[in-house]
CSV table of C-alpha atoms in Angstrom, one decimal:
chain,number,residue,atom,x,y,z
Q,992,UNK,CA,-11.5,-19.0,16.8
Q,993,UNK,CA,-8.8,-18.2,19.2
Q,994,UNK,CA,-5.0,-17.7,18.4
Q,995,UNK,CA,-2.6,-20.0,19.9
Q,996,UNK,CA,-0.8,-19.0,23.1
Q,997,UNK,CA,2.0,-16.6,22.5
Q,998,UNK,CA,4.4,-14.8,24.7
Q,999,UNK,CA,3.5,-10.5,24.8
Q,1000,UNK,CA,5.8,-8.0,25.3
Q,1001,UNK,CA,5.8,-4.0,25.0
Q,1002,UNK,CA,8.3,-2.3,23.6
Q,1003,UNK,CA,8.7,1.5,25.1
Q,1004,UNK,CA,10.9,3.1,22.3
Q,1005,UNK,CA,12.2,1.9,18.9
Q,1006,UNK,CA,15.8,0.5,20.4
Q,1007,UNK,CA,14.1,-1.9,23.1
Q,1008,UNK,CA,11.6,-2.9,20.4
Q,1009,UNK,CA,14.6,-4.3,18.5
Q,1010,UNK,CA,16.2,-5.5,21.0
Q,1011,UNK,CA,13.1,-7.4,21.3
Q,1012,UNK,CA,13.2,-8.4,18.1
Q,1013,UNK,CA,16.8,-9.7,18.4
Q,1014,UNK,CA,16.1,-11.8,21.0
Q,1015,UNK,CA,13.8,-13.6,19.8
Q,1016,UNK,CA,15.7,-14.4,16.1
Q,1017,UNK,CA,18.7,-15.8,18.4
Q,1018,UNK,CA,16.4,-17.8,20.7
Q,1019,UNK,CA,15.3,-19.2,17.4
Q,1020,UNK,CA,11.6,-17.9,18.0
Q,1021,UNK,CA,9.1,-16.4,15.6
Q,1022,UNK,CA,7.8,-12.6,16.6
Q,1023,UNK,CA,5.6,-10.6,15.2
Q,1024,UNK,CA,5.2,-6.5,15.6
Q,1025,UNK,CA,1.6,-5.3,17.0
Q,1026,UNK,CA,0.9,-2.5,15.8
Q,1027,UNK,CA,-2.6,-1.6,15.1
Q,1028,UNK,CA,-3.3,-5.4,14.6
Q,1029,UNK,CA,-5.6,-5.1,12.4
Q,1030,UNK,CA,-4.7,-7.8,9.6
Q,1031,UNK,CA,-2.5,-9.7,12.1
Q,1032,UNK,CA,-4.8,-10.2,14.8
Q,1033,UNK,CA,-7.5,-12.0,12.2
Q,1034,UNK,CA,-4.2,-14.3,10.5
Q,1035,UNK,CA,-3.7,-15.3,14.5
Q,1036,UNK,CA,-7.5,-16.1,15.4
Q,1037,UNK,CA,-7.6,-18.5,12.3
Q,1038,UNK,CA,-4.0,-20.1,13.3
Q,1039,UNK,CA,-2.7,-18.6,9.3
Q,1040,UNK,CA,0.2,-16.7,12.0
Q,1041,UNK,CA,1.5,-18.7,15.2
Q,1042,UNK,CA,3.9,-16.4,16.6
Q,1043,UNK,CA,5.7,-17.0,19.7
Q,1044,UNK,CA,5.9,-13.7,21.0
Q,1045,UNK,CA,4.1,-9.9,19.7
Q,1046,UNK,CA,5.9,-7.1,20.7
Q,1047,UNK,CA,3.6,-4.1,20.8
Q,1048,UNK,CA,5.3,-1.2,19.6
Q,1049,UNK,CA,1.9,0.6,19.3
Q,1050,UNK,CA,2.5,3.3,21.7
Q,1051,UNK,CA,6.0,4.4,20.3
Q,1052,UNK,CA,4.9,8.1,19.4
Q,1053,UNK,CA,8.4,8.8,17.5
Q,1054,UNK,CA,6.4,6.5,14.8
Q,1055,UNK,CA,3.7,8.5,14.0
Q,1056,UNK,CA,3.2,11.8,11.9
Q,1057,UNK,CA,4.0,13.2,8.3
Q,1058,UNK,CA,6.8,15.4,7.4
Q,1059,UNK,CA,7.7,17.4,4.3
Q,1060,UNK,CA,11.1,18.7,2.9
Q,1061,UNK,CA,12.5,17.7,-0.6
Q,1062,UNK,CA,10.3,14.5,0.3
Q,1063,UNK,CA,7.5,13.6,2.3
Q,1064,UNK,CA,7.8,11.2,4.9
Q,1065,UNK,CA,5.1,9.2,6.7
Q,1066,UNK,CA,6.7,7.5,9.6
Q,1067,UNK,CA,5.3,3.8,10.1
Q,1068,UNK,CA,2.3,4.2,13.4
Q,1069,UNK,CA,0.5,6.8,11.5
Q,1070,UNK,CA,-3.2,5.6,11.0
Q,1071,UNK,CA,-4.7,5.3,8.4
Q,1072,UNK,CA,-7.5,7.7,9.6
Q,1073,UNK,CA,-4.4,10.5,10.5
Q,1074,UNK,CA,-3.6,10.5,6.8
Q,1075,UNK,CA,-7.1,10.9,5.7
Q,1076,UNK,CA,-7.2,13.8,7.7
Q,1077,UNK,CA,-4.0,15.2,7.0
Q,1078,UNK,CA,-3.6,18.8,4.9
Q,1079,UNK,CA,0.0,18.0,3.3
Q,1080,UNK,CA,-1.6,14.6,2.0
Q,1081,UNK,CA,-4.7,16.4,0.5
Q,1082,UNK,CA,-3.1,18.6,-1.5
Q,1083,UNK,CA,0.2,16.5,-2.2
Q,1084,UNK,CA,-1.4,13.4,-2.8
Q,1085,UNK,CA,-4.5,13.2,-3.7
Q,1086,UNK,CA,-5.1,9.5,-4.9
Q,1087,UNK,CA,-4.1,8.6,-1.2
Q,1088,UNK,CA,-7.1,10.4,-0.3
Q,1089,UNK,CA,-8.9,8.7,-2.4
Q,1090,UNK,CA,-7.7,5.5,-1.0
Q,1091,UNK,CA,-8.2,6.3,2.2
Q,1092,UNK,CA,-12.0,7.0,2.0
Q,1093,UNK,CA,-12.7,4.1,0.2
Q,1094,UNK,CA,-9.9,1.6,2.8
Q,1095,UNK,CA,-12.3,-1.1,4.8
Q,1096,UNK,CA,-13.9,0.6,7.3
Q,1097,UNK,CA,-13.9,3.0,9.8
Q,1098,UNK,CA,-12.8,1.2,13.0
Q,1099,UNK,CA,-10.1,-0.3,10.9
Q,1100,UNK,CA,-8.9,3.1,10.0
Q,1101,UNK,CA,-9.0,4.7,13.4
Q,1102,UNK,CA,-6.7,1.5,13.9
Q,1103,UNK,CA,-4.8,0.5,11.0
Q,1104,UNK,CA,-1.3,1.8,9.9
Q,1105,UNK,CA,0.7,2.7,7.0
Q,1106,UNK,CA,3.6,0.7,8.3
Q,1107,UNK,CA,2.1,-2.5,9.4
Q,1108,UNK,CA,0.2,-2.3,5.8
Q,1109,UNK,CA,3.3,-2.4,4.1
Q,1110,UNK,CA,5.2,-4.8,6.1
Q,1111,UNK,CA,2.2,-7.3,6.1
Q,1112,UNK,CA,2.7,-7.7,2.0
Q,1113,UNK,CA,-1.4,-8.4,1.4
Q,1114,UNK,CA,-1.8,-8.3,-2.4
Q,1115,UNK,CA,-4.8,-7.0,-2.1
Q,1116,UNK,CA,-4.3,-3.9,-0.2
Q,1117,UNK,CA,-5.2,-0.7,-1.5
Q,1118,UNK,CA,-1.9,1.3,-0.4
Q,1119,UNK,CA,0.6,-0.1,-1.8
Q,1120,UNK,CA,-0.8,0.2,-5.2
Q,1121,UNK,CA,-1.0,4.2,-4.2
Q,1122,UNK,CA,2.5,4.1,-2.7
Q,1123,UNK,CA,4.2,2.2,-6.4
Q,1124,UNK,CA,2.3,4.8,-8.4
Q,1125,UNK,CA,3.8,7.4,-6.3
Q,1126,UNK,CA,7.4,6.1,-6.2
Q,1127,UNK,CA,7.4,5.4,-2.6
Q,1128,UNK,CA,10.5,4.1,-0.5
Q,1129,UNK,CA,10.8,2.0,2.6
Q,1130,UNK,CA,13.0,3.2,5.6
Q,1131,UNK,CA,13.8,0.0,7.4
Q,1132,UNK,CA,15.5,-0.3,10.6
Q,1133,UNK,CA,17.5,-3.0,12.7
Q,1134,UNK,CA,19.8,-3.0,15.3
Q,1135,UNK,CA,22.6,-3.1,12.8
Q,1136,UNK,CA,21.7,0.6,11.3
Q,1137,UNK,CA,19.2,1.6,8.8
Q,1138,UNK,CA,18.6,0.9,5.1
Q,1139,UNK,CA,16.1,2.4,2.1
Q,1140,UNK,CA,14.2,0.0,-0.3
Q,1141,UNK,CA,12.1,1.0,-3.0
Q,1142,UNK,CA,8.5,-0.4,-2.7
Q,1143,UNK,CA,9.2,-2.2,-5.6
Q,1144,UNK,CA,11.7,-4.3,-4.5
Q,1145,UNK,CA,9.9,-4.4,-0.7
Q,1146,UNK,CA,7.5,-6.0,-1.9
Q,1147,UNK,CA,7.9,-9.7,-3.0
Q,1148,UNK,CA,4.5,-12.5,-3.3
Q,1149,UNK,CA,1.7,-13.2,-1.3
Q,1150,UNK,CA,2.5,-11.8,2.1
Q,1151,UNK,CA,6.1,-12.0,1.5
Q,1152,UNK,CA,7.7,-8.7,1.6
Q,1153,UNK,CA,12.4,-8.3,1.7
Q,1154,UNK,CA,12.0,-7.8,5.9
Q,1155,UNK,CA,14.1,-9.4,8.4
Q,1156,UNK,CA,13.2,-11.4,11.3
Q,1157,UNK,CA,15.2,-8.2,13.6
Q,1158,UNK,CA,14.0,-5.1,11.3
Q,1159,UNK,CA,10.6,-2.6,11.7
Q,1160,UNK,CA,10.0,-0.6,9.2
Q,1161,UNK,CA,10.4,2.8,10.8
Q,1162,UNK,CA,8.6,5.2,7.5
Q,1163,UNK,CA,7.6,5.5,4.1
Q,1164,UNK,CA,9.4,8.4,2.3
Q,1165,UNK,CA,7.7,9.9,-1.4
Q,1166,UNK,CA,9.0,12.4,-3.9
Q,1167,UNK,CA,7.5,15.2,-4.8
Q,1168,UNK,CA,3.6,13.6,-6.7
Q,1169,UNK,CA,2.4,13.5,-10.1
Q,1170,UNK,CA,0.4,16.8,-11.5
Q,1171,UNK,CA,-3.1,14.4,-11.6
Q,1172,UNK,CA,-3.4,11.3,-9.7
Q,1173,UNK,CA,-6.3,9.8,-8.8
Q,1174,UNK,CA,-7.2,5.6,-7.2
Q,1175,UNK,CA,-10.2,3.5,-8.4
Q,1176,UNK,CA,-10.7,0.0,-7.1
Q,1177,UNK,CA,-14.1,-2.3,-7.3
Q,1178,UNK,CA,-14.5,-3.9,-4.0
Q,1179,UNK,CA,-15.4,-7.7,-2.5
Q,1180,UNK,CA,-18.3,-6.0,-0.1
Q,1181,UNK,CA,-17.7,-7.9,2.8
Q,1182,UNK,CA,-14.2,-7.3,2.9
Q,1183,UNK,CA,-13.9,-4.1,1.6
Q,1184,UNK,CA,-10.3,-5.3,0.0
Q,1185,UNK,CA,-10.1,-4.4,-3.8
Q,1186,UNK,CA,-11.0,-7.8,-6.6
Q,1187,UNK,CA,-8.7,-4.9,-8.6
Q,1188,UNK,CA,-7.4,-1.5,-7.7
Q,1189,UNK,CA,-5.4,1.0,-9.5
Q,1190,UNK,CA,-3.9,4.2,-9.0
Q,1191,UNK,CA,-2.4,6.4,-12.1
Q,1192,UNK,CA,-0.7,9.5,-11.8
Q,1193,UNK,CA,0.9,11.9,-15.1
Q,1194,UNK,CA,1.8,14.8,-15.8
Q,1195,UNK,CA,1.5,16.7,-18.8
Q,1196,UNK,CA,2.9,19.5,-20.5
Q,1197,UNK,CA,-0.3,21.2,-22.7
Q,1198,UNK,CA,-2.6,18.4,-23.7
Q,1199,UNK,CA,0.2,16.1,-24.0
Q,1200,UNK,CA,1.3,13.2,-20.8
Q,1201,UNK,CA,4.9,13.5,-20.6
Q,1202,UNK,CA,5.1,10.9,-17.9
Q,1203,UNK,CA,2.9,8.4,-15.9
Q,1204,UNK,CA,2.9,5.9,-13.4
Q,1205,UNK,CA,0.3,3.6,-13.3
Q,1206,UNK,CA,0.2,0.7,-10.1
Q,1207,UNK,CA,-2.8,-2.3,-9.8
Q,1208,UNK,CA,-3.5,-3.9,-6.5
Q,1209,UNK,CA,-5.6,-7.1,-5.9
Q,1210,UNK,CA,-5.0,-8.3,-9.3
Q,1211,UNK,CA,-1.5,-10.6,-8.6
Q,1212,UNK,CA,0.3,-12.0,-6.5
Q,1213,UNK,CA,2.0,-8.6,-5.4
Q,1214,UNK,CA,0.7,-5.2,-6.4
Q,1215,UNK,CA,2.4,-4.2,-9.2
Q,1216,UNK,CA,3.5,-1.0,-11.9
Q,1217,UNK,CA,2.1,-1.3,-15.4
Q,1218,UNK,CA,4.8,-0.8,-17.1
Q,1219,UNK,CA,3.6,-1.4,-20.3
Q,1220,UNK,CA,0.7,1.1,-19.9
Q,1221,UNK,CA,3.3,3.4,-18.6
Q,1222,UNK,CA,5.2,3.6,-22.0
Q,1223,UNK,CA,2.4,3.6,-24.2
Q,1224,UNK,CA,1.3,6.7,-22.6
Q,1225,UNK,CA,4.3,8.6,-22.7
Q,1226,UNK,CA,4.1,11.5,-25.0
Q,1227,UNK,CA,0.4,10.4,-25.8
Q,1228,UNK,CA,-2.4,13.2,-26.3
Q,1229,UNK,CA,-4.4,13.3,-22.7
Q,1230,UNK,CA,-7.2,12.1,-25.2
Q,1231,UNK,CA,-9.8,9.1,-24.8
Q,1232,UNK,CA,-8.6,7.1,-27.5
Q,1233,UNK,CA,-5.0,7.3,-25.8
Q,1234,UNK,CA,-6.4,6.4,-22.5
Q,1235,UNK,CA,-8.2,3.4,-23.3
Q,1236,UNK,CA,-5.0,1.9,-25.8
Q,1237,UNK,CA,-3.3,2.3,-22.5
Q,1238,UNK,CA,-5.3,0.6,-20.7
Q,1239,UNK,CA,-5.9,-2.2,-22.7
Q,1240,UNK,CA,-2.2,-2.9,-21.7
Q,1241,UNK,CA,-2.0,-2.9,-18.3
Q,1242,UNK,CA,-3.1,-6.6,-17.7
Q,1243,UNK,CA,-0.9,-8.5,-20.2
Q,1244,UNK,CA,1.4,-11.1,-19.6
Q,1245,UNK,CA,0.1,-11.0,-16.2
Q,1246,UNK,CA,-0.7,-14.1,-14.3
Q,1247,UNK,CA,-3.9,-13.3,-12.3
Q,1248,UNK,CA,-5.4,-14.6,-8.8
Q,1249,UNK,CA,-8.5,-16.8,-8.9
Q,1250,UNK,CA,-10.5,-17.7,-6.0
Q,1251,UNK,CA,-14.6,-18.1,-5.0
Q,1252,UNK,CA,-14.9,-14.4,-5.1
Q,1253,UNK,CA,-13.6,-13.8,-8.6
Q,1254,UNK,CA,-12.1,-15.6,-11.6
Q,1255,UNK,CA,-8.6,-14.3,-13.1
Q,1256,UNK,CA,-10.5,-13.0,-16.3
Q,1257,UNK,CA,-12.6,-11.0,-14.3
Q,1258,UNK,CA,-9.8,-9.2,-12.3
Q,1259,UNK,CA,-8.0,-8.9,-15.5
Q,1260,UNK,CA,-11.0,-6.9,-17.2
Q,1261,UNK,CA,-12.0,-4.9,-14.0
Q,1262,UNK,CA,-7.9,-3.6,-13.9
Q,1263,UNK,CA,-8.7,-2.4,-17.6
Q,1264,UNK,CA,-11.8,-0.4,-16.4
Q,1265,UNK,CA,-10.3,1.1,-13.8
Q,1266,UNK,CA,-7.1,2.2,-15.2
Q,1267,UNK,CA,-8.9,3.8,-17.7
Q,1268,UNK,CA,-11.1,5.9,-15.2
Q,1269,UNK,CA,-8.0,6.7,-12.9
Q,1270,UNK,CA,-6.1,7.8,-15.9
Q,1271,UNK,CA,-9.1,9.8,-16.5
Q,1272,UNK,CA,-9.5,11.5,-13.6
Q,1273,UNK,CA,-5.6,11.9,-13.0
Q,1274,UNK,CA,-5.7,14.1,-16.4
Q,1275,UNK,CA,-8.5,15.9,-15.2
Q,1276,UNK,CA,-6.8,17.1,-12.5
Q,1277,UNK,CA,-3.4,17.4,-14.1
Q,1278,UNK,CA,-5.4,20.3,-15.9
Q,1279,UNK,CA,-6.4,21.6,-12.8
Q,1280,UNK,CA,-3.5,22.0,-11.5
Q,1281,UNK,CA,-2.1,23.4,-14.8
Q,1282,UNK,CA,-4.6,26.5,-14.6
């Protein structure tokens, strides 16, 4: 397949990029940001995106790299290949690692950013699931200034994310991580996207969890906290029982996808197994890090 014609422009530095942007939202024409292209370019072959014009902001160095102070920031063009090399991320964040090595392939992550996953709203990728369990917020810019939304809020329905026709998203900021976390998905092999993924992170004061986050992607129409396996885990013993009570909880009352490559039941179960080994493996190395 071949995408429809479209108008290209490349944008050398943030301003003219929104510029670009605001041009095209007053000429009352759709454009899309090119980044590393690789979930838009596939949405354009198969005509599931038309855009009138892609403005290729791909070479705007000032987006890429990780910082750390009181938080950690991950500015929108950094691969996904940069963060699985990256030191901070290793020892900050270790369920983004995990993530990482287990994200579609390789050419994809030599291509593929943090930004332009977040802004593309899949609900079946496996970062933003990472990114809710980790309390992650979204610097967004436009012309107009800058604002900050929690992922949680960002993030809307099936591709539908709270991102303005004239705004990039310009970095993903985190707090300081979890003692343990760890990420777990089951994958659809061709794809390599998650049927379910989930990431947990606690912390934990002896053998006791004095606080968790737990996040499932694939599963819904949006990636989403499990809230309900959050609480029942709260002041729990870091025992089996525990962990599997909790995760008996983190698929109710939610409505799950169903298409040819699994039913909703089977999604439902698989984000039970897995938040019980993530929680598992997040304690584990809570304790490690407790020594």
């Amino acid at each position: 397949m071949f995408p429809a014609d479209f108008g290209y422009a490349r944008a050398d530095s943030l301003d003219r990029a929104l510029a670009l942007l605001a041009e095209a939202a007053a000429a009352g024409e759709e454009a899309k940001l090119l980044a590393g292209g690789q979930s838009l370019l596939p949405l354009m072959k198969l005509r599931l995106a038309t855009p009138q014009t892609l403005v290729d902001i791909g070479g705007l160095t000032e987006l890429s790299g990780v910082a750390s102070d009181t938080r950690t920031t991950i500015r929108a063009l950094t691969t996904y290949r940069a963060l699985q090399h990256d030191p901070q991320i290793a020892a900050g964040f270790p369920a983004m690692t995990d993530a990482l090595a287990v994200l579609a392939d390789q050419q994809v992550r030599a291509r593929g950013t943090i930004g332009g996953c977040v802004a593309h709203g899949d609900p079946a990728a496996d970062l933003p699931a990472v990114l809710l369990a980790l309390d992650a917020e979204v610097l967004i810019t436009a012309t107009s200034g800058t604002r900050t939304s929690p992922l949680d809020d960002f993030l809307q329905g099936i591709f539908a994310t709270d991102l303005a026709a004239d705004e990039i998203v310009t970095a993903i900021t985190l707090p300081a991580a979890a003692e343990g976390s760890a990420y777990e998905k089951f994958e659809q092999p061709a794809s390599h996207l998650p049927l379910a993924g989930v990431c947990a992170g606690v912390t934990m004061a002896g053998e006791v969890i004095t606080s968790a986050r737990v996040a499932v992607t694939g599963v819904a129409a949006r990636p989403f906290r499990a809230l309900g396996t959050e609480r029942t885990l709260l002041s729990a013993p870091a025992a089996p029982d525990s962990i599997a009570a909790a995760a008996a909880e983190v698929a109710r009352d939610v409505r799950p996808l169903s298409d040819q490559h699994a039913s909703g039941p089977f999604r439902l179960h698989l984000a039970e197994v897995l938040t019980r080994r993530a929680l598992e493996r997040a304690v584990q190395r809570a304790r490690g890090a407790m020594r």
